PDB file of C-alpha atoms in Angstrom:
ATOM      1  CA  MET A 769     -60.168  86.100 -15.620  1.00  0.00           C
ATOM      2  CA  GLN A 770     -56.934  86.222 -17.560  1.00  0.00           C
ATOM      3  CA  ALA A 771     -56.972  85.860 -21.328  1.00  0.00           C
ATOM      4  CA  TRP A 772     -55.100  83.211 -23.308  1.00  0.00           C
ATOM      5  CA  GLN A 773     -51.613  82.620 -21.963  1.00  0.00           C
ATOM      6  CA  THR A 774     -48.617  80.723 -23.337  1.00  0.00           C
ATOM      7  CA  ARG A 775     -46.703  78.220 -21.215  1.00  0.00           C
ATOM      8  CA  VAL A 776     -43.304  79.461 -22.408  1.00  0.00           C
ATOM      9  CA  PRO A 777     -42.394  81.516 -19.276  1.00  0.00           C
ATOM     10  CA  GLU A 778     -43.353  78.652 -16.944  1.00  0.00           C
ATOM     11  CA  ALA A 779     -41.427  76.136 -19.045  1.00  0.00           C
ATOM     12  CA  ILE A 780     -38.290  78.300 -19.036  1.00  0.00           C
ATOM     13  CA  ASP A 781     -38.523  78.677 -15.241  1.00  0.00           C
ATOM     14  CA  ALA A 782     -38.967  74.905 -14.860  1.00  0.00           C
ATOM     15  CA  LEU A 783     -36.037  74.197 -17.187  1.00  0.00           C
ATOM     16  CA  VAL A 784     -33.770  76.490 -15.141  1.00  0.00           C
ATOM     17  CA  THR A 785     -34.860  74.713 -11.946  1.00  0.00           C
ATOM     18  CA  THR A 786     -34.392  71.295 -13.557  1.00  0.00           C
ATOM     19  CA  PHE A 787     -30.820  72.119 -14.553  1.00  0.00           C
ATOM     20  CA  ARG A 788     -29.946  73.806 -11.250  1.00  0.00           C
ATOM     21  CA  THR A 789     -31.034  70.726  -9.287  1.00  0.00           C
ATOM     22  CA  ALA A 790     -29.580  68.076 -11.633  1.00  0.00           C
ATOM     23  CA  ASP A 791     -26.864  65.914 -10.089  1.00  0.00           C
ATOM     24  CA  GLY A 792     -24.813  65.927 -13.279  1.00  0.00           C
ATOM     25  CA  LEU A 793     -24.753  69.737 -13.375  1.00  0.00           C
ATOM     26  CA  ALA A 794     -23.840  70.395  -9.737  1.00  0.00           C
ATOM     27  CA  ASP A 795     -20.539  72.117 -10.639  1.00  0.00           C
ATOM     28  CA  VAL A 796     -21.895  73.925 -13.710  1.00  0.00           C
ATOM     29  CA  THR A 797     -23.265  77.477 -13.604  1.00  0.00           C
ATOM     30  CA  VAL A 798     -26.848  77.613 -14.897  1.00  0.00           C
ATOM     31  CA  ARG A 799     -27.912  80.978 -16.294  1.00  0.00           C
ATOM     32  CA  ASP A 800     -31.475  82.119 -16.883  1.00  0.00           C
ATOM     33  CA  GLY A 801     -31.296  84.007 -20.179  1.00  0.00           C
ATOM     34  CA  ALA A 802     -28.596  86.534 -20.923  1.00  0.00           C
ATOM     35  CA  SER A 803     -26.344  87.633 -18.085  1.00  0.00           C
ATOM     36  CA  VAL A 804     -25.027  91.080 -17.261  1.00  0.00           C
ATOM     37  CA  SER A 805     -22.017  89.528 -15.552  1.00  0.00           C
ATOM     38  CA  GLN A 806     -18.741  90.036 -17.354  1.00  0.00           C
ATOM     39  CA  SER A 807     -17.092  87.151 -15.523  1.00  0.00           C
ATOM     40  CA  ARG A 808     -15.764  84.342 -17.668  1.00  0.00           C
ATOM     41  CA  LEU A 809     -17.054  80.970 -16.514  1.00  0.00           C
ATOM     42  CA  SER A 810     -15.331  77.716 -17.374  1.00  0.00           C
ATOM     43  CA  GLU A 811     -18.566  75.666 -17.527  1.00  0.00           C
ATOM     44  CA  VAL A 812     -22.055  77.004 -18.110  1.00  0.00           C
ATOM     45  CA  VAL A 813     -25.548  76.102 -19.296  1.00  0.00           C
ATOM     46  CA  SER A 814     -27.683  78.995 -20.506  1.00  0.00           C
ATOM     47  CA  VAL A 815     -31.458  78.594 -20.744  1.00  0.00           C
ATOM     48  CA  GLY A 816     -33.373  80.698 -23.248  1.00  0.00           C
ATOM     49  CA  TYR A 817     -30.188  82.269 -24.553  1.00  0.00           C
ATOM     50  CA  THR A 818     -27.463  80.985 -26.868  1.00  0.00           C
ATOM     51  CA  GLY A 819     -25.301  84.062 -27.278  1.00  0.00           C
ATOM     52  CA  VAL A 820     -25.729  83.891 -31.047  1.00  0.00           C
ATOM     53  CA  ASP A 821     -26.619  87.280 -32.515  1.00  0.00           C
ATOM     54  CA  GLY A 822     -29.859  87.282 -34.474  1.00  0.00           C
ATOM     55  CA  GLU A 823     -31.037  83.900 -33.196  1.00  0.00           C
ATOM     56  CA  ASN A 824     -34.400  83.720 -31.438  1.00  0.00           C
ATOM     57  CA  ASP A 825     -34.283  82.323 -27.927  1.00  0.00           C
ATOM     58  CA  VAL A 826     -37.765  80.804 -28.285  1.00  0.00           C
ATOM     59  CA  ASP A 827     -39.937  79.991 -31.285  1.00  0.00           C
ATOM     60  CA  ALA A 828     -43.576  79.019 -30.731  1.00  0.00           C
ATOM     61  CA  GLN A 829     -46.744  78.212 -32.590  1.00  0.00           C
ATOM     62  CA  ALA A 830     -50.258  77.360 -31.443  1.00  0.00           C
ATOM     63  CA  THR A 831     -53.258  75.687 -33.027  1.00  0.00           C
ATOM     64  CA  THR A 832     -56.825  75.333 -31.840  1.00  0.00           C
ATOM     65  CA  GLU A 833     -57.497  72.134 -29.954  1.00  0.00           C
ATOM     66  CA  GLY A 834     -60.970  70.703 -30.253  1.00  0.00           C
ATOM     67  CA  LEU A 835     -64.203  72.575 -30.727  1.00  0.00           C
ATOM     68  CA  GLY A 836     -64.801  73.794 -27.171  1.00  0.00           C
ATOM     69  CA  GLY A 837     -62.886  77.054 -27.486  1.00  0.00           C
ATOM     70  CA  GLY A 838     -60.801  76.341 -24.361  1.00  0.00           C
ATOM     71  CA  GLN A 839     -57.119  75.603 -24.403  1.00  0.00           C
ATOM     72  CA  ASP A 840     -55.046  75.698 -27.567  1.00  0.00           C
ATOM     73  CA  ARG A 841     -52.243  73.271 -28.377  1.00  0.00           C
ATOM     74  CA  GLU A 842     -48.846  74.916 -28.348  1.00  0.00           C
ATOM     75  CA  GLN A 843     -45.480  73.714 -29.608  1.00  0.00           C
ATOM     76  CA  PHE A 844     -42.371  75.696 -28.845  1.00  0.00           C
ATOM     77  CA  VAL A 845     -38.607  75.406 -28.841  1.00  0.00           C
ATOM     78  CA  ILE A 846     -36.430  76.875 -26.097  1.00  0.00           C
ATOM     79  CA  ARG A 847     -32.837  77.341 -27.211  1.00  0.00           C
ATOM     80  CA  CYS A 848     -30.088  76.683 -24.711  1.00  0.00           C
ATOM     81  CA  ALA A 849     -26.304  76.405 -24.714  1.00  0.00           C
ATOM     82  CA  ALA A 850     -23.820  74.171 -22.910  1.00  0.00           C
ATOM     83  CA  ALA A 851     -20.292  75.528 -22.908  1.00  0.00           C
ATOM     84  CA  ALA A 852     -16.847  74.553 -21.687  1.00  0.00           C
ATOM     85  CA  PHE A 853     -13.874  76.907 -21.751  1.00  0.00           C
ATOM     86  CA  LYS A 854     -10.343  75.652 -21.146  1.00  0.00           C
ATOM     87  CA  GLY A 855      -7.412  77.931 -20.459  1.00  0.00           C
ATOM     88  CA  GLY A 856      -5.025  75.990 -22.691  1.00  0.00           C
ATOM     89  CA  THR A 857      -5.174  74.887 -26.301  1.00  0.00           C
ATOM     90  CA  ASP A 858      -6.640  71.409 -25.712  1.00  0.00           C
ATOM     91  CA  MET A 859      -9.678  71.551 -28.005  1.00  0.00           C
ATOM     92  CA  ALA A 860     -10.472  67.873 -27.459  1.00  0.00           C
ATOM     93  CA  ALA A 861     -10.781  68.446 -23.700  1.00  0.00           C
ATOM     94  CA  ALA A 862     -13.090  71.437 -24.175  1.00  0.00           C
ATOM     95  CA  ARG A 863     -15.227  69.519 -26.676  1.00  0.00           C
ATOM     96  CA  ARG A 864     -15.462  66.415 -24.459  1.00  0.00           C
ATOM     97  CA  ARG A 865     -16.439  68.498 -21.440  1.00  0.00           C
ATOM     98  CA  ALA A 866     -19.074  70.446 -23.411  1.00  0.00           C
ATOM     99  CA  TYR A 867     -20.618  67.152 -24.501  1.00  0.00           C
ATOM    100  CA  GLU A 868     -20.549  65.857 -20.899  1.00  0.00           C
ATOM    101  CA  ILE A 869     -22.449  68.975 -19.790  1.00  0.00           C
ATOM    102  CA  PHE A 870     -24.877  68.554 -22.710  1.00  0.00           C
ATOM    103  CA  ALA A 871     -25.423  64.890 -21.777  1.00  0.00           C
ATOM    104  CA  ALA A 872     -26.179  65.835 -18.166  1.00  0.00           C
ATOM    105  CA  ALA A 873     -28.675  68.480 -19.331  1.00  0.00           C
ATOM    106  CA  THR A 874     -30.326  65.982 -21.670  1.00  0.00           C
ATOM    107  CA  ALA A 875     -30.537  63.394 -18.874  1.00  0.00           C
ATOM    108  CA  ALA A 876     -32.131  65.968 -16.549  1.00  0.00           C
ATOM    109  CA  ILE A 877     -34.822  66.681 -19.146  1.00  0.00           C
ATOM    110  CA  ALA A 878     -35.376  62.949 -19.743  1.00  0.00           C
ATOM    111  CA  ALA A 879     -35.955  62.524 -16.004  1.00  0.00           C
ATOM    112  CA  ASN A 880     -38.457  65.423 -15.964  1.00  0.00           C
ATOM    113  CA  ARG A 881     -40.242  65.222 -19.339  1.00  0.00           C
ATOM    114  CA  THR A 882     -43.135  67.441 -18.184  1.00  0.00           C
ATOM    115  CA  LEU A 883     -40.851  70.138 -16.725  1.00  0.00           C
ATOM    116  CA  ASN A 884     -42.625  69.971 -13.384  1.00  0.00           C
ATOM    117  CA  GLY A 885     -46.043  69.710 -15.020  1.00  0.00           C
ATOM    118  CA  THR A 886     -45.748  72.844 -17.167  1.00  0.00           C
ATOM    119  CA  VAL A 887     -45.770  70.951 -20.487  1.00  0.00           C
ATOM    120  CA  LEU A 888     -47.067  67.653 -21.812  1.00  0.00           C
ATOM    121  CA  ARG A 889     -43.647  66.638 -23.117  1.00  0.00           C
ATOM    122  CA  ALA A 890     -40.166  68.108 -23.413  1.00  0.00           C
ATOM    123  CA  MET A 891     -37.157  66.706 -25.202  1.00  0.00           C
ATOM    124  CA  VAL A 892     -33.892  67.811 -26.743  1.00  0.00           C
ATOM    125  CA  ASP A 893     -34.604  67.759 -30.457  1.00  0.00           C
ATOM    126  CA  SER A 894     -31.449  69.185 -32.044  1.00  0.00           C
ATOM    127  CA  HIS A 895     -27.989  70.475 -31.253  1.00  0.00           C
ATOM    128  CA  SER A 896     -24.962  72.001 -32.942  1.00  0.00           C
ATOM    129  CA  LEU A 897     -21.331  72.415 -31.920  1.00  0.00           C
ATOM    130  CA  THR A 898     -19.120  75.475 -32.343  1.00  0.00           C
ATOM    131  CA  GLN A 899     -15.432  75.325 -31.423  1.00  0.00           C
ATOM    132  CA  ASP A 900     -12.975  78.158 -31.182  1.00  0.00           C
ATOM    133  CA  GLN A 901      -9.366  78.622 -30.232  1.00  0.00           C
ATOM    134  CA  ALA A 902      -9.438  82.121 -28.732  1.00  0.00           C
ATOM    135  CA  ASP A 903      -6.713  84.107 -26.976  1.00  0.00           C
ATOM    136  CA  SER A 904      -8.221  82.943 -23.676  1.00  0.00           C
ATOM    137  CA  GLY A 905      -8.016  79.268 -24.704  1.00  0.00           C
ATOM    138  CA  ALA A 906     -10.049  76.485 -26.247  1.00  0.00           C
ATOM    139  CA  GLN A 907     -13.808  76.787 -26.076  1.00  0.00           C
ATOM    140  CA  ALA A 908     -16.625  74.517 -27.201  1.00  0.00           C
ATOM    141  CA  VAL A 909     -20.277  75.570 -27.219  1.00  0.00           C
ATOM    142  CA  ILE A 910     -23.199  73.253 -27.921  1.00  0.00           C
ATOM    143  CA  VAL A 911     -26.398  75.077 -28.811  1.00  0.00           C
ATOM    144  CA  PHE A 912     -29.390  72.808 -28.265  1.00  0.00           C
ATOM    145  CA  SER A 913     -33.134  73.095 -28.649  1.00  0.00           C
ATOM    146  CA  VAL A 914     -35.637  71.838 -26.122  1.00  0.00           C
ATOM    147  CA  GLY A 915     -38.846  71.070 -27.977  1.00  0.00           C
ATOM    148  CA  CYS A 916     -42.022  71.319 -25.897  1.00  0.00           C
ATOM    149  CA  ASP A 917     -45.627  70.324 -26.480  1.00  0.00           C
ATOM    150  CA  ALA A 918     -48.198  71.925 -24.172  1.00  0.00           C
ATOM    151  CA  PHE A 919     -51.681  73.288 -23.746  1.00  0.00           C
ATOM    152  CA  THR A 920     -52.017  77.037 -23.332  1.00  0.00           C
ATOM    153  CA  ARG A 921     -53.795  78.471 -20.324  1.00  0.00           C
ATOM    154  CA  PRO A 922     -57.345  79.536 -21.206  1.00  0.00           C
TER     155      PRO A 922
END
């Protein structure tokens, strides 16, 4: 019998699947964590990775649930990023497209609140926008947190 186990890995897998099968993200590359690829993508959603140095990809905490000594209650946050990169200097276009990608990701989670049964509830609970006018063009990145409530595996 396996000892106590968090639901974080299952939830990340389910979130990747949810985004990869979402109608609104059909033309967007969905990455599972950090990528070794050096290719520059114009539209991407990263799950469990924001690209921000020093930022945790997941934060979790657990508390005992009931007196039976079985499953614990676990709350965790999976950080993700939705990004749009435009070759020109049109910051408004990059920002609008990043928010369209973010909206599609949020809608996909709203349609699958249990992340395929891995958690009790999942929702986007915060986001932040970073914009940059780099040599390669305008870029907008929305870092967002997916808050999850779950029971651990006993």
